[in-house]
Short mmCIF file of C-alpha atoms in Angstrom, two decimals:
data_model
loop_
_atom_site.label_atom_id
_atom_site.label_comp_id
_atom_site.label_asym_id
_atom_site.label_seq_id
_atom_site.Cartn_x
_atom_site.Cartn_y
_atom_site.Cartn_z
CA MET L 256 -181.22 -173.10 -140.22
CA LYS L 257 -179.11 -173.08 -143.38
CA THR L 258 -181.41 -173.49 -146.36
CA PRO L 259 -180.44 -175.80 -149.23
CA LYS L 260 -179.61 -174.62 -152.74
CA GLY L 261 -182.76 -174.20 -154.78
CA TRP L 262 -184.97 -173.82 -151.70
CA ARG L 263 -188.09 -171.72 -152.24
CA PRO L 264 -189.94 -169.99 -149.40
CA MET L 265 -193.35 -171.10 -148.19
CA THR L 266 -196.20 -169.69 -150.23
CA SER L 267 -198.51 -169.84 -147.22
CA PRO L 268 -198.35 -168.11 -143.82
CA VAL L 269 -197.29 -170.02 -140.73
CA ILE L 270 -200.92 -170.50 -139.70
CA ARG L 271 -203.53 -170.61 -142.46
CA GLU L 272 -206.47 -172.75 -141.48
CA PRO L 273 -209.66 -172.49 -139.42
CA THR L 274 -208.92 -172.94 -135.73
CA SER L 275 -209.95 -176.60 -135.90
CA ARG L 276 -207.33 -177.20 -138.64
CA ALA L 277 -204.52 -174.92 -137.51
CA ALA L 278 -201.23 -175.97 -139.07
CA VAL L 279 -197.54 -175.32 -138.59
CA TYR L 280 -195.83 -174.58 -141.92
CA GLY L 281 -192.09 -174.73 -142.59
CA ARG L 282 -189.32 -176.79 -144.12
CA GLY L 283 -189.11 -179.95 -142.03
CA ALA L 284 -192.41 -179.39 -140.21
CA LEU L 285 -193.47 -182.88 -141.31
CA ASP L 286 -190.06 -184.48 -141.92
CA MET L 287 -188.97 -184.52 -139.31
CA LYS L 288 -189.05 -181.64 -136.87
CA GLY L 289 -192.63 -182.58 -136.06
CA ALA L 290 -191.61 -186.12 -135.11
CA ASN L 291 -188.66 -184.79 -133.09
CA SER L 292 -190.99 -182.35 -131.31
CA ALA L 293 -193.48 -185.10 -130.45
CA THR L 294 -190.71 -187.40 -129.17
CA ILE L 295 -188.92 -184.83 -127.04
CA SER L 296 -192.15 -183.29 -125.70
CA ALA L 297 -193.37 -186.74 -124.65
CA LEU L 298 -190.12 -187.47 -122.82
CA LEU L 299 -190.13 -184.06 -121.12
CA ARG L 300 -193.66 -184.70 -119.89
CA HIS L 301 -192.54 -187.99 -118.35
CA ILE L 302 -189.58 -186.24 -116.73
CA SER L 303 -191.80 -183.45 -115.36
CA GLU L 304 -194.02 -186.13 -113.81
CA GLY L 305 -191.02 -187.70 -112.08
CA SER L 306 -191.06 -190.84 -114.22
CA ARG L 307 -188.16 -193.26 -114.23
CA PHE L 308 -187.49 -195.69 -117.04
CA GLU L 309 -186.37 -199.30 -116.85
CA ARG L 310 -183.53 -198.62 -119.30
CA ASP L 311 -181.56 -195.71 -120.77
CA ILE L 312 -183.23 -193.74 -123.54
CA ILE L 313 -180.85 -192.00 -125.94
CA VAL L 314 -182.22 -189.09 -128.01
CA LEU L 315 -180.20 -188.46 -131.17
CA THR L 316 -181.10 -185.88 -133.82
CA ASP L 317 -178.72 -186.31 -136.73
CA CYS L 318 -178.44 -185.00 -140.28
CA ASP L 319 -177.78 -186.49 -143.74
CA GLU L 320 -179.95 -189.58 -143.30
CA GLU L 321 -179.98 -190.26 -147.05
CA ALA L 322 -177.49 -187.96 -148.76
CA GLY L 323 -174.50 -186.40 -147.01
CA SER L 324 -171.23 -187.15 -145.26
CA PHE L 325 -171.99 -186.63 -141.56
CA GLY L 326 -175.03 -188.73 -140.78
CA SER L 327 -175.44 -191.79 -138.60
CA LYS L 328 -172.82 -193.81 -140.54
CA TRP L 329 -170.20 -191.20 -139.71
CA LEU L 330 -171.38 -191.08 -136.10
CA ALA L 331 -171.24 -194.87 -135.84
CA ALA L 332 -167.73 -194.97 -137.29
CA ASN L 333 -166.47 -192.29 -134.92
CA HIS L 334 -168.68 -192.40 -131.82
CA TRP L 335 -170.32 -195.82 -131.62
CA ASP L 336 -170.04 -195.80 -127.82
CA LYS L 337 -172.65 -193.01 -127.77
CA LEU L 338 -175.01 -194.80 -130.18
CA ASP L 339 -174.87 -198.41 -128.99
CA ALA L 340 -178.46 -199.36 -128.21
CA GLY L 341 -180.63 -202.46 -128.00
CA MET L 342 -183.50 -201.08 -130.13
CA VAL L 343 -183.90 -197.96 -132.26
CA LEU L 344 -186.83 -195.80 -133.36
CA THR L 345 -186.64 -193.18 -136.12
CA GLU L 346 -188.76 -191.77 -138.96
CA GLY L 347 -190.74 -194.09 -141.19
CA GLY L 348 -194.21 -195.48 -140.75
CA TRP L 349 -197.08 -193.31 -141.96
CA PHE L 350 -200.34 -192.87 -140.09
CA LEU L 351 -202.91 -192.75 -142.89
CA ALA L 352 -206.45 -191.37 -142.88
CA GLN L 353 -209.65 -192.60 -144.47
CA LYS L 354 -210.96 -190.76 -147.53
CA ASP L 355 -212.43 -188.07 -145.27
CA LYS L 356 -208.76 -187.05 -144.66
CA THR L 357 -209.14 -187.02 -140.86
CA SER L 358 -210.30 -190.40 -139.49
CA PRO L 359 -207.32 -192.61 -138.60
CA MET L 360 -207.23 -195.64 -140.93
CA LEU L 361 -203.85 -197.39 -140.88
CA ILE L 362 -201.08 -196.90 -138.32
CA THR L 363 -197.75 -198.35 -139.44
CA ALA L 364 -194.28 -198.86 -138.05
CA THR L 365 -191.67 -199.54 -140.70
CA ARG L 366 -189.29 -202.45 -140.21
CA GLN L 367 -187.36 -202.12 -143.48
CA ASP L 368 -186.19 -199.32 -145.80
CA LYS L 369 -185.98 -199.36 -149.57
CA VAL L 370 -182.50 -199.63 -151.12
CA TYR L 371 -181.12 -196.25 -152.18
CA PHE L 372 -178.94 -195.78 -155.27
CA ASN L 373 -178.40 -193.26 -158.07
CA LEU L 374 -177.93 -193.54 -161.82
CA ASP L 375 -176.30 -190.94 -164.08
CA LEU L 376 -177.54 -190.65 -167.67
CA THR L 377 -175.36 -188.82 -170.19
CA ALA L 378 -176.00 -188.01 -173.84
CA ASP L 379 -173.30 -186.80 -176.22
CA GLY L 380 -173.79 -184.70 -179.34
CA THR L 381 -172.10 -182.22 -181.66
CA ALA L 382 -171.06 -178.96 -180.04
CA THR L 383 -171.61 -176.03 -182.32
CA HIS L 384 -172.87 -172.45 -182.62
CA SER L 385 -176.49 -172.09 -181.50
CA SER L 386 -177.43 -170.32 -184.74
CA LYS L 387 -177.31 -173.68 -186.51
CA PRO L 388 -179.39 -176.23 -184.54
CA ASN L 389 -178.19 -179.77 -185.12
CA PRO L 390 -180.24 -183.01 -185.13
CA ASP L 391 -177.95 -184.77 -182.63
CA ALA L 392 -178.11 -182.09 -179.92
CA ALA L 393 -177.24 -183.73 -176.59
CA ILE L 394 -179.98 -181.95 -174.65
CA VAL L 395 -182.65 -183.08 -177.13
CA THR L 396 -181.40 -186.68 -177.12
CA LEU L 397 -181.33 -186.82 -173.35
CA SER L 398 -184.74 -185.16 -173.04
CA ARG L 399 -186.30 -187.82 -175.26
CA ALA L 400 -184.77 -190.58 -173.15
CA VAL L 401 -185.97 -188.89 -169.95
CA ALA L 402 -189.50 -188.61 -171.37
CA GLU L 403 -189.53 -192.32 -172.21
CA LEU L 404 -188.23 -193.32 -168.77
CA GLY L 405 -190.59 -190.88 -167.09
CA SER L 406 -193.63 -192.71 -168.45
CA TRP L 407 -192.23 -196.19 -167.69
CA LEU L 408 -192.80 -198.16 -164.48
CA ALA L 409 -190.56 -200.92 -163.18
CA PRO L 410 -192.21 -204.30 -162.53
CA VAL L 411 -194.41 -204.86 -159.47
CA HIS L 412 -192.75 -206.94 -156.75
CA LEU L 413 -194.60 -208.07 -153.62
CA THR L 414 -192.61 -209.35 -150.66
CA ALA L 415 -193.69 -210.78 -147.32
CA VAL L 416 -193.39 -207.30 -145.79
CA THR L 417 -195.43 -205.52 -148.45
CA ARG L 418 -198.02 -208.30 -148.61
CA GLU L 419 -198.63 -207.91 -144.88
CA TYR L 420 -198.92 -204.15 -145.34
CA PHE L 421 -201.42 -204.30 -148.19
CA THR L 422 -203.43 -206.99 -146.39
CA ALA L 423 -203.74 -204.62 -143.41
CA LEU L 424 -204.61 -201.73 -145.73
CA ALA L 425 -207.45 -203.75 -147.29
CA LYS L 426 -208.76 -204.48 -143.79
CA ALA L 427 -208.41 -200.86 -142.65
CA THR L 428 -210.00 -198.94 -145.51
CA ASP L 429 -213.71 -198.19 -145.55
CA ASP L 430 -213.58 -198.00 -149.37
CA ALA L 431 -214.93 -201.37 -150.55
CA GLU L 432 -213.71 -200.96 -154.14
CA PHE L 433 -210.20 -200.09 -152.98
CA ALA L 434 -210.16 -203.13 -150.66
CA ARG L 435 -211.36 -205.37 -153.50
CA ALA L 436 -208.60 -204.11 -155.81
CA ILE L 437 -205.96 -204.82 -153.16
CA LYS L 438 -207.24 -208.35 -152.64
CA LEU L 439 -207.18 -208.99 -156.41
CA MET L 440 -203.57 -207.80 -156.55
CA LEU L 441 -202.53 -210.00 -153.62
CA SER L 442 -204.21 -213.07 -155.12
CA ALA L 443 -202.97 -212.58 -158.70
CA HIS L 444 -201.34 -215.72 -160.14
CA SER L 445 -199.36 -214.09 -162.94
CA GLN L 446 -197.20 -211.00 -163.32
CA ASN L 447 -199.55 -209.53 -165.95
CA ALA L 448 -202.55 -209.94 -163.65
CA ARG L 449 -200.57 -208.44 -160.79
CA GLU L 450 -199.57 -205.42 -162.90
CA ARG L 451 -203.17 -204.81 -163.96
CA ALA L 452 -204.46 -205.06 -160.40
CA ALA L 453 -201.67 -202.81 -159.10
CA ARG L 454 -202.71 -200.07 -161.56
CA VAL L 455 -206.22 -200.24 -160.17
CA VAL L 456 -204.95 -200.14 -156.58
CA VAL L 457 -202.93 -197.00 -157.26
CA SER L 458 -205.77 -195.34 -159.15
CA LYS L 459 -208.18 -195.90 -156.24
CA SER L 460 -205.74 -195.05 -153.44
CA SER L 461 -206.01 -191.76 -151.55
CA TYR L 462 -202.20 -191.94 -151.33
CA PRO L 463 -201.30 -192.93 -154.92
CA TRP L 464 -197.65 -191.84 -154.94
CA LEU L 465 -196.96 -193.65 -151.68
CA HIS L 466 -198.59 -196.89 -152.76
CA GLN L 467 -196.96 -196.78 -156.18
CA ALA L 468 -193.60 -196.53 -154.40
CA LEU L 469 -194.32 -199.55 -152.18
CA LEU L 470 -194.99 -201.77 -155.21
CA ARG L 471 -191.84 -201.39 -157.32
CA THR L 472 -188.40 -199.87 -157.80
CA THR L 473 -188.90 -196.15 -158.30
CA HIS L 474 -186.82 -193.70 -160.31
CA ALA L 475 -187.01 -189.93 -159.88
CA PHE L 476 -185.26 -187.28 -161.98
CA VAL L 477 -183.56 -184.99 -159.48
CA ILE L 478 -180.61 -183.10 -161.02
CA GLU L 479 -180.10 -182.02 -164.64
CA ASP L 480 -177.21 -180.04 -166.07
CA SER L 481 -175.82 -179.09 -169.46
CA GLY L 482 -174.32 -176.17 -171.29
CA TYR L 483 -172.43 -173.11 -170.15
CA LYS L 484 -173.31 -170.32 -172.59
CA GLU L 485 -176.48 -169.31 -174.39
CA ASN L 486 -174.96 -169.24 -177.89
CA VAL L 487 -173.31 -172.66 -177.65
CA ILE L 488 -175.05 -176.00 -178.22
CA PRO L 489 -173.27 -178.20 -175.63
CA SER L 490 -171.52 -181.46 -176.45
CA SER L 491 -173.11 -183.35 -173.54
CA ALA L 492 -176.10 -183.35 -171.22
CA HIS L 493 -176.52 -185.16 -167.91
CA VAL L 494 -179.34 -186.11 -165.55
CA ARG L 495 -179.20 -187.90 -162.21
CA ILE L 496 -181.90 -190.41 -161.34
CA ASN L 497 -182.53 -191.30 -157.71
CA CYS L 498 -183.72 -194.90 -157.36
CA ARG L 499 -185.29 -196.89 -154.52
CA GLY L 500 -185.43 -200.67 -154.73
CA ILE L 501 -187.59 -203.03 -152.70
CA PRO L 502 -185.53 -205.41 -150.52
CA GLY L 503 -186.26 -208.90 -151.74
CA GLY L 504 -187.87 -207.53 -154.92
CA GLN L 505 -186.05 -206.38 -158.04
CA LYS L 506 -182.29 -206.16 -157.49
CA PRO L 507 -180.60 -202.83 -158.26
CA ARG L 508 -178.38 -204.59 -160.83
CA GLU L 509 -181.50 -205.87 -162.60
CA PHE L 510 -183.01 -202.39 -162.68
CA LEU L 511 -179.74 -200.96 -164.00
CA ALA L 512 -179.73 -203.53 -166.81
CA GLN L 513 -183.32 -202.61 -167.71
CA VAL L 514 -182.53 -198.89 -167.91
CA ARG L 515 -179.45 -199.54 -170.03
CA GLU L 516 -181.45 -201.70 -172.42
CA MET L 517 -184.19 -199.08 -172.76
CA THR L 518 -181.83 -196.15 -173.40
CA ALA L 519 -179.26 -197.93 -175.58
CA PRO L 520 -181.06 -197.15 -178.90
CA ARG L 521 -180.53 -193.43 -178.20
CA GLY L 522 -176.87 -193.91 -177.34
CA ILE L 523 -177.32 -192.87 -173.71
CA GLN L 524 -174.51 -193.75 -171.30
CA VAL L 525 -175.94 -195.07 -168.02
CA THR L 526 -173.59 -195.09 -165.04
CA LEU L 527 -174.19 -196.34 -161.51
CA ALA L 528 -173.13 -193.53 -159.16
CA ALA L 529 -170.72 -195.53 -157.02
CA PRO L 530 -168.92 -194.05 -154.00
CA ALA L 531 -165.38 -192.83 -154.59
CA GLY L 532 -162.88 -195.65 -154.78
CA LYS L 533 -165.42 -198.38 -155.63
CA THR L 534 -165.97 -200.02 -158.97
CA GLU L 535 -169.46 -200.54 -160.32
CA GLU L 536 -169.33 -204.26 -159.54
CA GLN L 537 -168.11 -203.65 -156.00
CA TYR L 538 -170.95 -201.22 -155.39
CA LEU L 539 -173.50 -203.59 -156.93
CA ASP L 540 -172.28 -206.30 -154.55
CA GLU L 541 -172.78 -203.85 -151.67
CA LEU L 542 -176.28 -203.01 -152.88
CA ASP L 543 -177.02 -206.75 -153.15
CA LYS L 544 -176.23 -207.07 -149.45
CA SER L 545 -178.60 -204.21 -148.58
CA TRP L 546 -181.23 -205.77 -150.83
CA ALA L 547 -180.89 -209.08 -148.98
CA THR L 548 -181.02 -207.57 -145.47
CA ALA L 549 -183.87 -209.14 -143.50
CA PRO L 550 -186.55 -206.87 -142.03
CA ALA L 551 -186.27 -206.00 -138.36
CA ASP L 552 -187.61 -208.55 -135.88
CA ILE L 553 -191.00 -207.40 -134.61
CA ASP L 554 -190.98 -209.63 -131.52
CA THR L 555 -189.37 -206.92 -129.37
CA PRO L 556 -190.48 -204.70 -126.47
CA LEU L 557 -190.23 -201.60 -128.68
CA PHE L 558 -192.46 -202.93 -131.45
CA ARG L 559 -194.99 -204.14 -128.88
CA ALA L 560 -194.90 -200.68 -127.29
CA LEU L 561 -195.62 -199.07 -130.67
CA ALA L 562 -198.53 -201.45 -131.25
CA GLY L 563 -199.92 -200.76 -127.76
CA ALA L 564 -199.64 -196.99 -128.13
CA ALA L 565 -201.35 -197.19 -131.54
CA GLY L 566 -204.29 -199.09 -130.11
CA GLU L 567 -204.64 -196.64 -127.25
CA THR L 568 -204.22 -193.42 -129.26
CA TYR L 569 -205.98 -194.45 -132.47
CA PRO L 570 -208.46 -197.13 -131.32
CA GLY L 571 -210.44 -197.29 -134.56
CA ALA L 572 -207.43 -197.85 -136.80
CA VAL L 573 -205.51 -200.96 -137.88
CA PHE L 574 -201.86 -201.29 -136.85
CA ALA L 575 -199.31 -203.03 -139.08
CA PRO L 576 -195.58 -203.29 -139.86
CA ALA L 577 -194.51 -201.79 -143.18
CA LEU L 578 -191.78 -201.03 -145.70
CA PHE L 579 -190.54 -197.43 -145.79
CA GLU L 580 -190.45 -196.03 -149.31
CA ALA L 581 -187.41 -193.90 -148.49
CA GLY L 582 -184.23 -194.20 -146.42
CA THR L 583 -183.48 -193.49 -142.77
CA SER L 584 -180.56 -193.30 -140.36
CA LEU L 585 -180.99 -196.93 -139.28
CA ALA L 586 -178.25 -198.52 -141.40
CA PRO L 587 -175.51 -198.65 -138.70
CA TRP L 588 -177.79 -200.46 -136.25
CA ARG L 589 -179.26 -202.81 -138.83
CA GLU L 590 -175.77 -203.74 -139.99
CA ARG L 591 -175.10 -204.86 -136.41
CA GLY L 592 -178.32 -206.84 -136.14
CA ILE L 593 -180.03 -204.30 -133.87
CA PRO L 594 -183.77 -203.99 -134.57
CA GLY L 595 -184.93 -200.59 -135.75
CA TYR L 596 -188.33 -199.18 -136.66
CA GLY L 597 -189.79 -195.94 -137.95
CA VAL L 598 -192.88 -193.82 -137.34
CA TYR L 599 -194.19 -190.37 -138.11
CA PRO L 600 -196.60 -190.40 -135.16
CA TYR L 601 -199.35 -188.19 -136.58
CA VAL L 602 -202.23 -188.83 -138.98
CA LEU L 603 -201.68 -187.19 -142.38
CA ASP L 604 -203.76 -186.75 -145.50
CA ASN L 605 -202.17 -187.03 -148.93
CA ASP L 606 -202.13 -183.26 -149.44
CA GLN L 607 -199.75 -183.01 -146.49
CA LEU L 608 -197.74 -186.10 -147.35
CA ILE L 609 -196.70 -184.84 -150.78
CA THR L 610 -195.29 -181.61 -149.30
CA MET L 611 -192.45 -183.63 -147.72
CA HIS L 612 -189.17 -182.01 -148.89
CA GLY L 613 -191.29 -179.56 -150.90
CA ASN L 614 -193.22 -176.31 -150.73
CA ASN L 615 -195.79 -175.63 -148.02
CA GLU L 616 -194.64 -178.55 -145.88
CA ARG L 617 -196.93 -178.59 -142.86
CA ILE L 618 -198.36 -180.53 -139.95
CA TYR L 619 -201.74 -179.91 -138.33
CA VAL L 620 -201.51 -178.78 -134.72
CA GLU L 621 -204.13 -181.25 -133.52
CA ALA L 622 -202.36 -184.11 -135.30
CA LEU L 623 -199.11 -183.07 -133.63
CA ARG L 624 -200.84 -183.15 -130.24
CA GLN L 625 -202.11 -186.66 -130.96
CA GLY L 626 -198.66 -187.69 -132.13
CA THR L 627 -197.15 -186.43 -128.89
CA ALA L 628 -199.75 -188.43 -126.94
CA PHE L 629 -198.82 -191.50 -129.00
CA MET L 630 -195.13 -191.10 -128.15
CA TYR L 631 -195.96 -190.49 -124.46
CA ARG L 632 -197.95 -193.74 -124.32
CA MET L 633 -195.20 -195.60 -126.18
CA PHE L 634 -192.60 -194.43 -123.63
CA SER L 635 -194.98 -195.35 -120.81
CA ARG L 636 -194.41 -199.02 -121.70
CA PHE L 637 -190.80 -198.63 -120.50
CA LEU L 638 -191.44 -197.08 -117.09
CA SER L 639 -189.69 -198.87 -114.24
#
């Protein structure tokens, strides 16, 4: 596997747990080699048992689901005949645990992804010799703007999809205070009351980063660059912000306007990172269409199969549709009106969840076995 620039090795061995909590460590163990393993292993078990399905099942493992040139959009443009399907399942819904970190609590299948876009922030200043620090240094100006944005949260927006999710979460949790906070948020009659309740929800959640992301447009600082030599104060500094908007919530163009208004006093230039050949307005129109895309229909054989497998594999948990806080490969099918869903079929605690795309990414072996059983039972609903 070719490792990405900036990748750091695991700081833990491949197996580093008591036998009952043995784990597989490695880049992609959680996202999404584990899900691929569970899916393919489940299908191979059916094949070894001589099973026959009522329809074709296409297994596709692609790359560049969020950032890159050769993902599912490229495949759809060049090889749609190989991808044409009636229903699609990919990564997405999280299987969350109670506060004990092991008991299944909420099993979700995502029916909608957040809207992905990037902003570039640039500060200009006087370039000069580093022996004479100047008050308008670009790096300092940009750093102050980043610090201000880093402590700011976009407004809370609840949609029909996220309301259904949080309603299910309140039902599923065994934490009475957490459930009460969710219900207060869902019943709030003003934006101020909703914001206050949302802060309490996040503070009491065992998955605070996830639930923060499901409530609002998020912005993450991902790439920063400036300067070229240690004795030169550079004339400009740049940072890229990766943003995820809630479909039906705050529009990307509204978020962009907010960021521009906040950073204008410091003279920061804020640019929407539009694809080559597209103007900002053209790209905003395109993002508006993504923002307005309806969630996938859940009255389908595949969604019913996911619900049935959840009930059978995790009988004490609540099952619900959800919004995915990130992006997936589903865009080509959704653009054609084909329903698509997402699951990571194993129960995770927050310590595992936050290793996604990071150091010490891991999946517990027992959870992977359960996830494989979940996928096996889901496929069983399509036996001829």
